Amino acid sequence: MKIAILTNDLGGGTGNHLLSMLKHWDKDYWRTAIFSSAPVRDRVAPDVPVHYLPPSRIFRFYPAAQLRYLALLNGKLKNDRPDIVHAYFFWSILYGRMLKLSGKIRTLVENREDQGFDWNFHEYAWLRATRSLPDKIVCVSEAVKEVVLDREGVEESRIAVINNGVDIHPASSGMEEVTRRELGFTDEHLVTGMVANYNRAVKGVANFLDAVPLILSAVPSARFLFVGGGGE
């Protein structure tokens, strides 16, 4: 089975989760390729082909930039002929829908990784107008599903909730104990951490900080580690 993944990001949380998840797919059954408008960064090395489709220096403005990218993507997928196209983020989702409408792809799956924090009336108008085109929309939580039902008008039968996975057997570097000692943690400390871009309030660091006294009252040995930077 051939899968083409369309995305606008391969460096943030969603991109790194996607690249990590693909490492667990059965390579004998799935032949996967990624088509991205953003380059791969160095946090998770991809083990599937990544086709980077960079923006044009000439066609930089709406809608010329989008039409140019759609034509470029159409040519790539025409050669690859995937069985399934799986789209992440608004523009990749819209490109997938346009290709589905034109009969260029057979099965379209989409992802919703948050509650539409960066989408406004313009995005939701497009999504509602073309809501009959995706075959399945994967939401990472029940809360995200409720937003899709409310704002996009998609039939519930075409929505699936699949929580993001966590690797329960991460590779050990042998540095865990050394790092704990360097940060002042002892063996009895239960360390809870948050790694995030603290320039975005939607990451919820304020909620975490509010919870710290409650957690300490129940678990006095708890300690907290925040990794990242920003105004929050």
Coordinates of C-alpha atoms in Angstrom, one line a residue:
M1 CA 0.0 0.0 0.0
K2 CA 1.4 3.4 -1.0
I3 CA 0.8 6.4 1.3
A4 CA 1.6 10.0 0.5
I5 CA 1.8 12.3 3.5
L6 CA 1.3 16.0 2.9
T7 CA 2.5 18.4 5.5
N8 CA 3.5 22.0 6.1
D9 CA 5.8 21.1 9.1
L10 CA 8.5 18.6 9.9
G11 CA 10.2 20.4 12.7
G12 CA 7.5 21.2 15.3
G13 CA 5.6 18.9 17.7
T14 CA 3.4 17.4 15.0
G15 CA 6.2 16.9 12.5
N16 CA 8.4 15.2 15.0
H17 CA 5.5 13.0 16.2
L18 CA 4.8 12.0 12.6
L19 CA 8.4 11.1 11.9
S20 CA 8.7 9.1 15.2
M21 CA 5.4 7.3 14.4
L22 CA 6.5 6.3 10.9
K23 CA 9.5 4.4 12.4
H24 CA 7.1 1.9 13.9
W25 CA 5.1 1.2 10.7
D26 CA 5.5 -2.1 8.9
K27 CA 7.8 -1.3 6.0
D28 CA 6.8 -4.5 4.3
Y29 CA 3.2 -3.4 4.1
W30 CA 3.3 0.4 3.8
R31 CA 5.4 2.3 1.3
T32 CA 5.3 5.8 2.6
A33 CA 6.6 9.1 1.2
I34 CA 6.3 12.6 2.7
F35 CA 5.7 15.7 0.6
S36 CA 6.5 18.8 2.7
S37 CA 6.6 22.5 2.1
A38 CA 9.0 22.8 5.1
P39 CA 12.4 21.2 5.4
V40 CA 13.3 18.5 7.8
R41 CA 15.0 19.6 11.0
D42 CA 17.4 17.5 13.0
R43 CA 15.4 16.4 16.0
V44 CA 14.0 13.2 14.4
A45 CA 15.7 11.7 11.3
P46 CA 13.2 10.4 8.8
D47 CA 13.5 6.8 7.6
V48 CA 11.1 7.3 4.7
P49 CA 11.6 9.4 1.6
V50 CA 10.9 13.1 2.1
H51 CA 10.2 15.3 -0.9
Y52 CA 10.8 18.9 0.0
L53 CA 8.8 21.3 -2.2
P54 CA 10.3 24.8 -1.3
P55 CA 8.3 28.0 -1.9
S56 CA 8.9 29.9 -5.0
R57 CA 10.8 33.2 -4.9
I58 CA 8.6 34.5 -7.8
F59 CA 5.2 33.2 -6.9
R60 CA 5.1 34.3 -3.2
F61 CA 1.7 35.8 -2.8
Y62 CA -1.9 34.4 -2.4
P63 CA -3.3 32.9 -4.6
A64 CA -0.4 32.5 -7.0
A65 CA 1.8 30.7 -4.4
Q66 CA -0.9 28.2 -3.6
L67 CA -1.8 27.5 -7.2
R68 CA 1.8 27.0 -8.1
Y69 CA 2.3 24.6 -5.1
L70 CA -0.9 22.7 -6.0
A71 CA 0.3 22.1 -9.6
L72 CA 3.7 21.0 -8.3
L73 CA 2.1 18.6 -5.8
N74 CA -0.2 17.3 -8.5
G75 CA 2.8 16.4 -10.7
K76 CA 4.6 14.6 -7.9
L77 CA 1.5 12.5 -6.8
K78 CA 0.7 11.7 -10.5
N79 CA 4.1 9.9 -10.6
D80 CA 3.8 8.3 -7.2
R81 CA 0.1 7.2 -7.5
P82 CA -0.6 6.6 -3.8
D83 CA -3.4 4.5 -2.5
I84 CA -4.0 6.9 0.4
V85 CA -3.1 10.6 0.9
H86 CA -2.9 11.7 4.5
A87 CA -2.8 15.5 5.0
Y88 CA -1.7 17.6 8.0
F89 CA -2.3 21.3 8.5
F90 CA -4.7 23.7 6.6
W91 CA -3.0 24.2 3.2
S92 CA -2.0 20.6 2.8
I93 CA -5.6 19.6 3.7
L94 CA -7.0 22.0 1.1
Y95 CA -4.5 20.8 -1.5
G96 CA -5.6 17.2 -0.8
R97 CA -9.3 18.2 -1.1
M98 CA -8.7 19.9 -4.5
L99 CA -6.9 16.8 -5.8
K100 CA -9.6 14.6 -4.5
L101 CA -12.3 16.8 -6.2
S102 CA -10.4 16.6 -9.5
G103 CA -10.2 12.8 -9.3
K104 CA -6.4 12.8 -8.9
I105 CA -6.4 10.8 -5.6
R106 CA -8.6 8.0 -4.4
T107 CA -8.6 8.1 -0.6
L108 CA -8.1 11.2 1.5
V109 CA -7.4 11.1 5.2
E110 CA -6.8 14.2 7.3
N111 CA -5.4 15.0 10.7
R112 CA -6.6 17.5 13.3
E113 CA -3.8 17.9 15.9
D114 CA -5.3 20.8 17.9
Q115 CA -8.5 22.8 18.4
G116 CA -8.0 25.1 15.5
F117 CA -6.1 27.8 17.4
D118 CA -4.5 29.2 14.3
W119 CA -7.6 29.0 12.0
N120 CA -10.1 31.8 11.5
F121 CA -13.2 32.4 9.4
H122 CA -11.3 32.1 6.1
E123 CA -10.0 28.6 6.9
Y124 CA -13.3 27.3 8.3
A125 CA -15.3 28.7 5.3
W126 CA -13.1 26.6 3.0
L127 CA -13.3 23.5 5.2
R128 CA -17.1 23.7 5.5
A129 CA -17.5 24.3 1.8
T130 CA -15.5 21.1 1.0
R131 CA -16.4 19.0 4.0
S132 CA -17.8 16.1 1.9
L133 CA -14.4 15.4 0.3
P134 CA -12.3 13.7 3.0
D135 CA -12.9 10.0 3.6
K136 CA -11.7 10.2 7.2
I137 CA -10.6 12.8 9.7
V138 CA -8.4 11.7 12.5
C139 CA -8.6 13.8 15.7
V140 CA -6.0 13.5 18.4
S141 CA -8.6 13.9 21.2
E142 CA -12.3 14.0 22.0
A143 CA -12.0 17.8 22.5
V144 CA -10.6 18.2 19.0
K145 CA -13.4 16.1 17.6
E146 CA -16.0 18.3 19.2
V147 CA -14.4 21.4 17.5
V148 CA -14.4 19.6 14.1
L149 CA -18.1 18.7 14.6
D150 CA -19.1 22.2 15.7
R151 CA -17.0 24.3 13.3
E152 CA -16.6 22.2 10.2
G153 CA -20.0 20.4 10.0
V154 CA -18.4 17.0 9.2
E155 CA -20.5 13.9 9.7
E156 CA -19.5 12.1 12.9
S157 CA -19.2 8.8 11.1
R158 CA -16.3 10.1 9.2
I159 CA -14.3 11.2 12.3
A160 CA -12.0 8.9 14.2
V161 CA -10.2 9.8 17.5
I162 CA -6.7 8.4 17.8
N163 CA -4.6 9.8 20.6
N164 CA -1.0 10.6 20.0
G165 CA 1.2 7.6 20.9
V166 CA 4.1 7.6 23.3
D167 CA 7.1 5.3 22.9
I168 CA 7.1 3.3 26.2
H169 CA 10.5 1.8 25.3
P170 CA 12.7 4.9 24.4
A171 CA 16.3 4.3 23.6
S172 CA 18.5 4.8 26.7
S173 CA 21.5 7.1 26.4
G174 CA 23.0 6.0 29.8
M175 CA 22.9 9.7 30.8
E176 CA 19.7 9.7 32.8
E177 CA 21.2 9.4 36.2
V178 CA 24.0 11.8 35.5
T179 CA 21.5 14.4 34.3
R180 CA 19.3 13.9 37.3
R181 CA 22.2 14.6 39.6
E182 CA 23.3 17.6 37.6
L183 CA 19.8 19.1 38.0
G184 CA 19.7 18.4 41.7
F185 CA 17.2 15.6 41.7
T186 CA 17.6 12.6 44.0
D187 CA 16.4 9.0 43.6
E188 CA 13.2 9.7 45.6
H189 CA 12.1 12.6 43.5
L190 CA 9.3 12.1 41.0
V191 CA 10.2 14.4 38.2
T192 CA 7.4 15.8 35.9
G193 CA 8.6 17.9 32.9
M194 CA 7.2 20.0 30.2
V195 CA 9.0 20.8 26.9
A196 CA 7.3 23.4 24.9
N197 CA 7.4 26.7 23.0
Y198 CA 6.6 29.1 25.8
N199 CA 5.7 31.9 23.4
R200 CA 2.3 30.3 22.8
A201 CA -0.3 30.4 25.6
V202 CA -2.1 27.5 24.1
K203 CA 0.7 25.2 25.3
G204 CA -0.9 25.6 28.8
V205 CA 2.1 26.3 30.9
A206 CA 0.0 28.5 33.1
N207 CA -2.3 25.5 33.8
F208 CA 0.8 23.4 34.7
L209 CA 2.1 26.1 37.1
D210 CA -1.3 26.4 38.8
A211 CA -1.3 22.6 39.3
V212 CA 2.1 22.5 41.0
P213 CA 0.9 23.3 44.6
L214 CA -1.9 20.8 44.3
I215 CA 0.5 18.1 43.1
L216 CA 3.0 18.9 45.9
S217 CA 0.3 18.6 48.5
A218 CA -0.4 15.0 47.3
V219 CA 3.1 14.0 46.3
P220 CA 5.7 16.0 48.4
S221 CA 8.6 14.3 46.5
A222 CA 7.4 15.7 43.2
R223 CA 9.8 18.1 41.4
F224 CA 9.2 20.0 38.2
L225 CA 11.3 20.7 35.1
F226 CA 10.4 23.2 32.4
V227 CA 12.4 23.1 29.2
G228 CA 12.1 25.8 26.6
G229 CA 11.8 29.6 26.4
G230 CA 9.4 32.4 25.7
G231 CA 7.1 35.0 27.1
E232 CA 4.8 32.6 29.0

